[in-house]
Amino acid sequence: MAEYNFKEIEKKWQQYWKEHKSYHADNDSTKPKFYALDMFPYPSGAGLHVGHPLGYIASDIVSRYKKLNGYNVLHPMGFDAFGLPAEQYAIQTGQHPAITTEQNIKRYKDQLQNIGFSFDWDREVQTCDPKFYKWTQWIFMQLFNSFYNQKTDKAESVDLLVKEFEKKGNKNVHAKCDDDTPSFSAEDWKGYNEQEQQSMLLKYRLAFLANTTVNWCPALGTVLSNDEVKDGFSERGGHPVVRKNMMQWMMRISAYAERLLQGLETIDWSEPIKEMQRNWIGKSIGAQFHFALENHDDTIEVFTTRLDTVYGVTYLALAPEHELVEKIVTDGQREEVMKYAEVASNRSERERMTEVKNITGAFTGAYAIHPFSGEKIPVWVADYVLAGYGTGAVMAVPSGDQRDYDFAKHFDLPITVINDAMVIDEKADPTWEGKIINSGFMDGLSPKDAIKSGVEELEKLGIGSGKINYRMRDAIFTRQRYWGEPLPVYFKDGIPYLMEESELPLVLPEVDKYLPTEDGEPPLARAENWTTAQGDAIEKSTMPGWAGSSWYFFRYMDAHNEEEFASKKALDYWQNVDLYIGGSEHATGHLLYSRFWTKFLKDIGLVEVEEPFKKLINQGMIQGVSSFVYRIKNTNQYVSYNLKDQYDASPLHVDISIVKNDILDLEAFKKSQPDRVNAEFILEEGKYICGSEVEKMSKSKYNVVNPDDIIERYGADTLRLYEMFLGPLEQFKPWNTNGIDGVFKFLRRFWNLFHNTNDQFEVSDADPSKEELKVLHKTLKKIKEDIEHYSFNTTVSEFMICTNELTSLKCNKRQVLEPLVIGLAPYAPHIAEELWNKLGHEESITKATFPEYDEQYLVESEHEYPVSINGKMRAKMNFPLDMPKEDIEKQVLASEIVQKWLEGKAPKKVIVVPNKIVNVVV
Ligand code: ANZ
């Protein structure tokens, strides 16, 4: 007896792979390498749903395929295990987040193992493991010890900077540093005390402390990064987020803006993701120059991308936070301006940029002098000007810029049009009474040339120059939470110093509660003796969620190294990730930070590669199909879907496990919650019909499908094939189990090819026919070409077609079935191992070689001729491609069907068009 007993088969081979370390990746290999990586999961308490493994299955198929093609494959898995949910749970229950995290990881691993992935579990990493975060802390230390030298265009040691300061001060230093860095001489430097020197160095370090405006989430008690805030609320939990000034650790990622931008040209990522990163980096090429002020020594520096419009400037606008506001405001305007500045600075940047309808501003009473026309220009404060971008001041050109135009209209400021060319075509507005001037020395030039000669003119006047700006800001690197990596830093006289390397890992201390202290200090302030041996206070914030994930891909290369974050040998061999699969939600977070850290590690000579991920695929989300019941307001009555509009009823999610084909299991519903015990129903045709909707798959929507249940019912191989069969990998698609039976039946039919009607294993050693060989080679060709284009759903259909064809040919020939089993192995590894074993192989199929297809079998040797009789197609007949016309004619006329039409007479005419058609006229 040998039915397709997937349960036994899958258990057996999973055990075998584990025992034989079948997926062990070798760091000592002469084979070419292939590194396939999945974005490692955060192990949440809810476990995996069928959406999670989608990308893992795809990378697993590619990994297995590459291995069969002679590659040494690295396909690891681990856990991004620090983070808010475990900690929120800890706050609620008092349970240490390490315990919850460990339980969740165990659950995830069990679930992953059931799917039969080819992960090399010996290389597993967990970011919350001190053995791992020792190296996260170590990399932080390297960043602290480095600055960005713009002359060499790379990170270098701060020691070099100190040497230069001692020799010549900072006048020859061309480095990325804080905007408020003063210039100083060697004498100045030597005169600084230790504290002053260290404060100065902080302005250059790549990891530095600074006072910045942050997104503060009171409910979570922490700072959030921009990509963790959506429309003013925290992405996790949806709590309100406010702006607040705080001392924070930062990463000087802005130093890498240009390299992050250029690097995009060298990697194989989808265009939308690259575009998101380009926008995030936000490069603008323009000019920066000073406007003199009337009766004032200070000048206002502006950044513009449109110097060609400078003759159209009719006012200057300062950000409310601009330091000059206070200095230049006239006494008469002071009260109004200061009040305005106060209110405006409390609005979020997003509001200030997007609320275009709500135009606000205040006149400072001061005037600037136009550098080219010499005219007097009023200086305003306007909150659409952002303090953190460019210089925080703009030359406003109402005829060229929409916001300037709206502002000018609102406050009745002049609108000057240059040369009769108004970019904003509002001159059609009959109320417009502005003046038209020419653009001085720029007159007659194209915008590009005008900008060029404008910049030359600025340089001649010594008031400005060309300038490139990036919108990207430095990244905040701390949060005021417990469950993260401690920063290996202590403070002396308010100055941060690194701990000794020998003191790493700096292990997270025990605390009594996971909450901030009463006076608002982070939870680490609760730890006893959170000080160095000398008694100096250790930093109390921890690293953000993105610290560990910014370099984990290097750790997999040499996961247990205790001397280095990874050995040079391992790094040289594995280089970087060949294929990275994960969600697109990480476009400007993780994917940018990882690129930044990789470039930094390259600069300081630790890795060879400039980019971490050569090829990136973003898998589409598998959505859930939610079910709804409709409760009549303020009652315990539920009305069926088609009757709901007759009542005042509102929809409620109901667990999909108690709904079958949209029909609610009433008893199960009553038992599902205590307040539903007495539920009453308004039925239609005796049934309660639920509504349904496609939504994100999520526990909170009760629409989660657990892969364990699918595996229990159909097996892991069916799950794997089915997830691929759902549609193109990158597309969003709802989970719908309609086709799953079909996939399962296909596997059973495939199994049957190897078994006779008595369920006995039986394959024949006879030579296959041409037709059988054609089926085999066309399938092999398709598998190969599809995998190389990451098109997996099409291969699953091809497998089905091939199995049907072989079934109807009654083919059980070894020479056909054996190569096909290898072809199927990347997709359905368990059944493939079992059949391979039955075919008599002692070694695992993972050690086989992927069969080459042979074009020779794919060339058509025959043509199928439609045979028309008196213009009507009556039959189809096959003839070899090179068969002479006369022979075809003879055979056609001899055929039964043509004989019948001829009724014994001779045909009037026979036309044979070679390899096309045969026409018989009777
Ligand atoms: C004059 C002008 C005329 C401008 C015109 C635009 C169009 P991007 O491309 O995003 O870099 N700007 C400069 N600093 C600003 C700040 N801190 N807050 C708000 N806006 C600021 O945009 C650069 C342009 O945005 C600059 O060029 C400046 O307006 C404005 F027809 O100068 B422009």
Coordinates of N, CA and C in Angstrom, one line a residue, residues 468-631:
I468 N 24.2 72.2 -3.2 CA 23.3 71.1 -3.3 C 22.7 70.8 -1.9
N469 N 21.4 70.6 -1.8 CA 20.8 70.2 -0.5 C 20.2 68.9 -0.6
Y470 N 20.1 68.2 0.5 CA 19.4 66.9 0.6 C 18.3 67.1 1.7
R471 N 17.2 66.5 1.4 CA 16.1 66.6 2.3 C 16.3 65.7 3.5
M472 N 17.0 64.6 3.3 CA 17.2 63.6 4.3 C 17.8 64.1 5.6
R473 N 17.2 63.8 6.7 CA 17.8 64.3 8.0 C 18.6 63.2 8.6
D474 N 19.4 63.6 9.6 CA 20.1 62.6 10.4 C 19.1 61.7 11.2
A475 N 19.4 60.5 11.5 CA 18.4 59.6 12.1 C 18.6 59.5 13.6
I476 N 17.5 59.6 14.3 CA 17.6 59.4 15.7 C 17.9 58.0 16.1
F477 N 18.7 57.8 17.0 CA 19.2 56.5 17.3 C 18.9 56.0 18.8
T478 N 18.0 56.6 19.4 CA 17.6 56.2 20.8 C 16.2 56.1 21.0
R479 N 15.8 55.3 21.9 CA 14.4 55.3 22.4 C 14.5 55.1 23.9
Q480 N 13.4 55.6 24.6 CA 13.5 55.7 26.1 C 12.7 54.4 26.6
R481 N 13.2 53.3 26.1 CA 12.5 52.0 26.4 C 13.4 51.0 27.0
Y482 N 12.9 49.9 27.5 CA 13.7 48.9 28.1 C 14.2 47.9 27.1
W483 N 13.3 47.3 26.2 CA 13.7 46.2 25.4 C 14.4 46.5 24.2
G484 N 15.7 46.9 24.3 CA 16.5 47.2 23.2 C 18.0 47.1 23.6
E485 N 18.9 47.3 22.7 CA 20.3 47.2 23.1 C 20.8 48.4 23.9
P486 N 21.4 48.2 25.1 CA 22.0 49.3 25.8 C 23.1 50.0 25.0
L487 N 23.2 51.3 25.1 CA 24.3 52.0 24.4 C 25.6 51.9 25.3
P488 N 26.7 51.5 24.7 CA 27.9 51.3 25.6 C 28.6 52.6 25.8
V489 N 27.9 53.5 26.5 CA 28.3 54.9 26.7 C 28.1 55.3 28.2
Y490 N 29.1 56.0 28.8 CA 28.8 56.5 30.1 C 29.1 58.0 30.1
F491 N 28.7 58.7 31.1 CA 28.9 60.2 31.1 C 29.8 60.6 32.2
K492 N 30.7 61.6 31.9 CA 31.5 62.3 32.9 C 31.4 63.7 32.6
D493 N 31.0 64.5 33.6 CA 30.8 66.0 33.4 C 29.9 66.2 32.2
G494 N 28.9 65.4 32.0 CA 27.9 65.6 30.9 C 28.4 65.2 29.6
I495 N 29.7 64.7 29.5 CA 30.2 64.4 28.2 C 30.2 62.8 28.0
P496 N 29.7 62.3 26.9 CA 29.6 60.9 26.7 C 31.0 60.3 26.3
Y497 N 31.3 59.2 26.9 CA 32.5 58.4 26.6 C 32.1 57.0 26.3
L498 N 32.9 56.3 25.4 CA 32.6 54.9 25.1 C 33.2 54.0 26.2
M499 N 32.5 53.0 26.5 CA 33.0 52.0 27.4 C 34.1 51.2 26.7
E500 N 34.9 50.4 27.4 CA 35.9 49.6 26.8 C 35.3 48.5 26.0
E501 N 36.0 48.1 24.9 CA 35.6 47.0 24.1 C 35.5 45.7 24.9
S502 N 36.4 45.6 25.9 CA 36.4 44.4 26.7 C 35.2 44.3 27.6
E503 N 34.5 45.4 27.8 CA 33.3 45.4 28.6 C 32.0 45.0 27.8
L504 N 32.2 44.7 26.6 CA 31.0 44.3 25.7 C 30.8 42.8 25.9
P505 N 29.6 42.3 25.8 CA 28.4 43.0 25.6 C 28.0 43.7 26.9
L506 N 27.5 44.9 26.8 CA 26.9 45.6 27.9 C 25.5 45.0 28.0
V507 N 25.3 44.1 29.0 CA 24.0 43.4 29.1 C 22.9 44.2 29.7
L508 N 21.7 44.1 29.2 CA 20.6 44.8 29.7 C 20.3 44.4 31.1
P509 N 20.2 45.4 32.0 CA 20.1 45.1 33.4 C 18.7 44.7 33.8
E510 N 18.5 44.1 35.0 CA 17.2 43.7 35.4 C 16.6 45.0 36.0
V511 N 15.3 45.1 35.9 CA 14.5 46.3 36.5 C 13.3 45.7 37.2
D512 N 12.7 46.5 38.1 CA 11.5 46.0 38.8 C 10.3 46.2 37.9
K513 N 10.3 47.2 37.1 CA 9.1 47.5 36.2 C 9.7 47.9 34.9
Y514 N 8.9 47.8 33.8 CA 9.4 48.1 32.5 C 8.9 49.5 32.1
L515 N 8.5 50.3 33.0 CA 7.9 51.6 32.8 C 9.0 52.7 33.0
P516 N 8.8 53.9 32.4 CA 9.7 55.0 32.8 C 9.5 55.3 34.3
T517 N 10.5 56.0 34.9 CA 10.4 56.3 36.3 C 9.4 57.5 36.5
E518 N 9.1 57.8 37.7 CA 8.1 58.9 38.0 C 8.6 60.2 37.4
D519 N 9.9 60.4 37.4 CA 10.3 61.7 36.9 C 10.7 61.6 35.4
G520 N 10.1 60.6 34.7 CA 10.1 60.6 33.3 C 11.4 60.0 32.7
E521 N 12.3 59.4 33.5 CA 13.5 58.8 33.0 C 13.2 57.5 32.4
P522 N 14.0 57.0 31.4 CA 13.7 55.7 30.8 C 13.8 54.6 31.8
P523 N 13.2 53.4 31.5 CA 13.2 52.3 32.5 C 14.6 51.9 33.0
L524 N 15.6 52.1 32.2 CA 17.0 51.6 32.7 C 17.4 52.4 34.0
A525 N 16.7 53.6 34.2 CA 17.0 54.4 35.4 C 16.6 53.6 36.7
R526 N 15.8 52.6 36.5 CA 15.3 51.8 37.6 C 16.4 50.7 38.0
A527 N 17.3 50.5 37.1 CA 18.3 49.4 37.4 C 19.2 49.9 38.5
E528 N 19.6 48.9 39.4 CA 20.5 49.2 40.4 C 21.9 49.3 39.9
N529 N 22.7 50.2 40.3 CA 24.1 50.3 39.9 C 24.3 50.3 38.4
W530 N 23.5 51.1 37.7 CA 23.7 51.3 36.3 C 24.8 52.3 36.1
T531 N 26.0 51.9 36.5 CA 27.1 52.8 36.5 C 28.3 52.0 36.2
T532 N 29.4 52.7 35.8 CA 30.7 52.0 35.5 C 31.3 51.7 36.9
A533 N 32.4 50.9 36.8 CA 33.1 50.6 38.0 C 33.6 51.8 38.7
Q534 N 33.8 52.9 38.0 CA 34.3 54.2 38.6 C 33.1 55.0 39.1
G535 N 31.9 54.5 38.9 CA 30.7 55.2 39.4 C 30.1 56.2 38.4
D536 N 30.5 56.2 37.2 CA 29.9 57.1 36.2 C 28.6 56.5 35.6
A537 N 27.7 57.4 35.4 CA 26.3 57.0 35.0 C 26.4 56.4 33.6
I538 N 25.7 55.3 33.3 CA 25.7 54.7 32.0 C 24.4 55.3 31.3
E539 N 24.5 55.5 30.0 CA 23.3 55.9 29.2 C 22.1 55.1 29.5
K540 N 21.0 55.8 29.6 CA 19.7 55.0 30.0 C 18.8 54.7 28.9
S541 N 19.0 55.4 27.8 CA 18.2 55.1 26.6 C 18.8 53.8 26.0
T542 N 18.0 53.2 25.1 CA 18.4 52.0 24.4 C 18.4 52.3 22.9
M543 N 18.9 51.4 22.1 CA 19.0 51.6 20.7 C 17.6 51.4 20.1
P544 N 17.3 52.0 18.9 CA 16.0 51.8 18.2 C 15.9 50.4 17.6
G545 N 14.7 50.1 17.1 CA 14.5 48.8 16.5 C 15.3 48.5 15.3
W546 N 15.8 49.5 14.7 CA 16.5 49.3 13.4 C 18.0 49.0 13.6
A547 N 18.5 49.0 14.9 CA 20.0 48.8 15.1 C 20.4 47.4 14.6
G548 N 19.8 46.4 15.2 CA 20.2 45.0 14.9 C 20.0 44.6 13.4
S549 N 18.8 45.1 12.9 CA 18.5 44.7 11.5 C 19.4 45.5 10.5
S550 N 20.2 46.4 10.9 CA 21.0 47.1 9.9 C 22.3 46.4 9.5
W551 N 22.5 45.3 10.2 CA 23.8 44.5 9.9 C 23.6 43.0 10.0
Y552 N 22.4 42.5 10.4 CA 22.3 41.1 10.7 C 22.7 40.2 9.6
F553 N 22.5 40.7 8.4 CA 22.9 39.9 7.2 C 24.3 39.5 7.1
F554 N 25.2 40.4 7.8 CA 26.6 40.0 7.8 C 26.9 38.9 8.9
R555 N 26.1 39.0 10.0 CA 26.3 38.0 11.1 C 26.0 36.6 10.6
Y556 N 25.0 36.4 9.8 CA 24.7 35.1 9.3 C 25.9 34.4 8.6
M557 N 26.8 35.2 8.1 CA 27.9 34.7 7.3 C 28.9 33.9 8.3
D558 N 28.8 34.3 9.6 CA 29.7 33.8 10.5 C 29.1 33.9 11.9
A559 N 28.0 33.2 12.1 CA 27.1 33.6 13.2 C 27.6 33.3 14.6
H560 N 28.6 32.5 14.8 CA 29.1 32.2 16.1 C 30.4 32.8 16.5
N561 N 30.9 33.6 15.6 CA 32.3 34.2 15.8 C 32.3 35.0 17.1
E562 N 33.1 34.7 18.0 CA 33.2 35.5 19.3 C 34.3 36.5 19.2
E563 N 35.1 36.5 18.2 CA 36.2 37.5 18.1 C 35.9 38.7 17.3
E564 N 35.1 38.4 16.3 CA 34.7 39.5 15.3 C 33.3 39.4 15.0
F565 N 32.7 40.5 14.4 CA 31.3 40.5 14.0 C 31.1 39.5 12.9
A566 N 32.2 39.2 12.1 CA 32.2 38.1 11.1 C 33.7 38.1 10.7
S567 N 34.2 36.9 10.3 CA 35.6 36.9 9.9 C 35.7 37.4 8.5
K568 N 36.9 37.9 8.3 CA 37.2 38.4 6.9 C 37.0 37.4 5.9
K569 N 37.4 36.2 6.2 CA 37.3 35.1 5.3 C 35.8 34.9 4.9
A570 N 34.9 34.8 5.9 CA 33.5 34.6 5.6 C 32.9 35.8 4.8
L571 N 33.3 37.0 5.2 CA 32.8 38.2 4.5 C 33.3 38.2 3.1
D572 N 34.6 37.8 2.9 CA 35.1 37.8 1.5 C 34.4 36.8 0.6
Y573 N 34.0 35.6 1.3 CA 33.4 34.6 0.5 C 31.9 34.9 0.2
W574 N 31.2 35.3 1.2 CA 29.7 35.5 1.0 C 29.4 36.9 0.4
Q575 N 30.3 37.9 0.6 CA 30.1 39.2 0.0 C 28.8 39.9 0.5
N576 N 27.8 39.7 -0.3 CA 26.5 40.4 0.1 C 25.4 39.5 -0.4
V577 N 24.2 40.0 -0.1 CA 23.0 39.2 -0.4 C 22.6 39.2 -1.9
D578 N 22.5 38.0 -2.5 CA 22.2 37.9 -3.9 C 20.7 38.2 -4.2
L579 N 19.9 37.7 -3.3 CA 18.4 37.8 -3.4 C 17.8 38.1 -2.0
Y580 N 17.2 39.3 -1.9 CA 16.6 39.6 -0.7 C 15.1 39.8 -0.9
I581 N 14.3 39.1 -0.1 CA 12.8 39.1 -0.3 C 12.2 39.6 1.0
G582 N 11.3 40.6 0.9 CA 10.6 41.1 2.0 C 9.6 42.2 1.6
G583 N 8.9 42.7 2.6 CA 7.8 43.6 2.4 C 8.3 45.0 2.0
S584 N 7.4 45.7 1.2 CA 7.8 47.0 0.7 C 7.7 48.1 1.8
E585 N 7.1 47.7 3.0 CA 7.0 48.7 4.0 C 8.3 49.2 4.6
H586 N 9.4 48.5 4.3 CA 10.7 48.9 4.8 C 11.5 49.8 3.9
A587 N 10.8 50.3 2.8 CA 11.5 51.1 1.8 C 12.4 52.2 2.3
T588 N 12.0 53.0 3.2 CA 12.8 54.1 3.6 C 13.3 53.9 5.1
G589 N 13.0 52.8 5.7 CA 13.5 52.5 7.0 C 14.7 51.6 6.9
H590 N 14.4 50.3 7.2 CA 15.4 49.3 7.2 C 16.3 49.3 6.0
L591 N 15.7 49.4 4.8 CA 16.5 49.3 3.6 C 17.5 50.4 3.4
L592 N 17.2 51.6 4.0 CA 18.1 52.7 3.9 C 19.2 52.6 4.9
Y593 N 18.7 52.2 6.1 CA 19.7 52.1 7.2 C 20.7 51.0 7.0
S594 N 20.3 49.9 6.4 CA 21.2 48.8 6.1 C 22.2 49.2 5.1
R595 N 21.8 50.0 4.1 CA 22.7 50.5 3.1 C 23.7 51.4 3.7
F596 N 23.3 52.3 4.6 CA 24.1 53.2 5.3 C 25.2 52.5 6.1
W597 N 24.8 51.5 6.9 CA 25.8 50.8 7.7 C 26.8 50.0 6.9
T598 N 26.3 49.5 5.8 CA 27.2 48.7 4.9 C 28.2 49.6 4.3
K599 N 27.8 50.8 3.9 CA 28.8 51.8 3.3 C 29.8 52.2 4.4
F600 N 29.3 52.4 5.6 CA 30.2 52.7 6.7 C 31.2 51.6 6.9
L601 N 30.7 50.4 7.0 CA 31.6 49.3 7.3 C 32.6 49.1 6.2
K602 N 32.2 49.4 5.0 CA 33.2 49.4 3.9 C 34.3 50.5 4.1
D603 N 33.8 51.7 4.4 CA 34.8 52.8 4.6 C 35.9 52.4 5.6
I604 N 35.5 51.8 6.7 CA 36.5 51.5 7.7 C 37.2 50.1 7.5
G605 N 36.9 49.6 6.3 CA 37.7 48.4 5.9 C 37.2 47.1 6.4
L606 N 36.0 47.0 6.9 CA 35.5 45.8 7.5 C 34.8 44.9 6.5
V607 N 34.2 45.5 5.5 CA 33.5 44.7 4.5 C 34.0 45.2 3.1
E608 N 33.8 44.4 2.1 CA 34.3 44.8 0.8 C 33.2 45.4 0.0
V609 N 31.9 45.2 0.4 CA 30.9 45.6 -0.5 C 30.3 46.9 -0.2
E610 N 29.8 47.6 -1.2 CA 29.2 49.0 -1.0 C 27.7 48.9 -0.8
E611 N 27.1 47.8 -1.2 CA 25.7 47.6 -1.1 C 25.4 46.2 -0.5
P612 N 24.4 46.2 0.4 CA 24.1 44.9 1.1 C 23.3 43.9 0.3
F613 N 22.3 44.5 -0.5 CA 21.4 43.6 -1.2 C 21.4 43.8 -2.7
K614 N 21.9 42.9 -3.4 CA 22.0 43.1 -4.9 C 20.7 43.1 -5.6
K615 N 19.9 42.1 -5.2 CA 18.5 42.1 -5.9 C 17.5 42.0 -4.8
L616 N 16.5 42.9 -4.9 CA 15.4 42.9 -3.9 C 14.1 42.6 -4.6
I617 N 13.3 41.8 -4.0 CA 11.9 41.6 -4.4 C 11.0 41.8 -3.2
N618 N 10.0 42.6 -3.5 CA 9.0 42.9 -2.5 C 7.8 42.0 -2.7
Q619 N 7.5 41.0 -1.9 CA 6.4 40.2 -2.1 C 5.1 41.0 -1.8
G620 N 4.1 40.7 -2.5 CA 2.8 41.4 -2.3 C 2.2 40.8 -1.0
M621 N 1.3 41.5 -0.4 CA 0.6 41.0 0.8 C -0.5 40.0 0.4
I622 N -0.6 38.9 1.2 CA -1.7 38.1 1.1 C -2.8 38.7 2.1
Q623 N -3.9 39.0 1.5 CA -4.9 39.6 2.3 C -5.9 38.6 2.8
G624 N -6.6 39.0 3.9 CA -7.6 38.1 4.5 C -9.0 38.4 3.9
V625 N -9.8 37.4 4.0 CA -11.2 37.7 3.6 C -12.0 37.7 5.0
S626 N -12.4 38.9 5.4 CA -13.1 39.0 6.7 C -14.5 38.7 6.5
S627 N -15.1 38.2 7.6 CA -16.6 38.0 7.7 C -17.2 39.0 8.7
F628 N -18.4 39.4 8.4 CA -19.1 40.3 9.2 C -20.5 39.8 9.6
V629 N -20.9 40.1 10.9 CA -22.3 40.0 11.3 C -22.8 41.4 11.5
Y630 N -24.1 41.6 11.5 CA -24.7 42.9 11.6 C -25.6 43.0 12.9
R631 N -25.1 43.8 13.8 CA -25.9 43.9 15.0 C -26.8 45.1 15.0

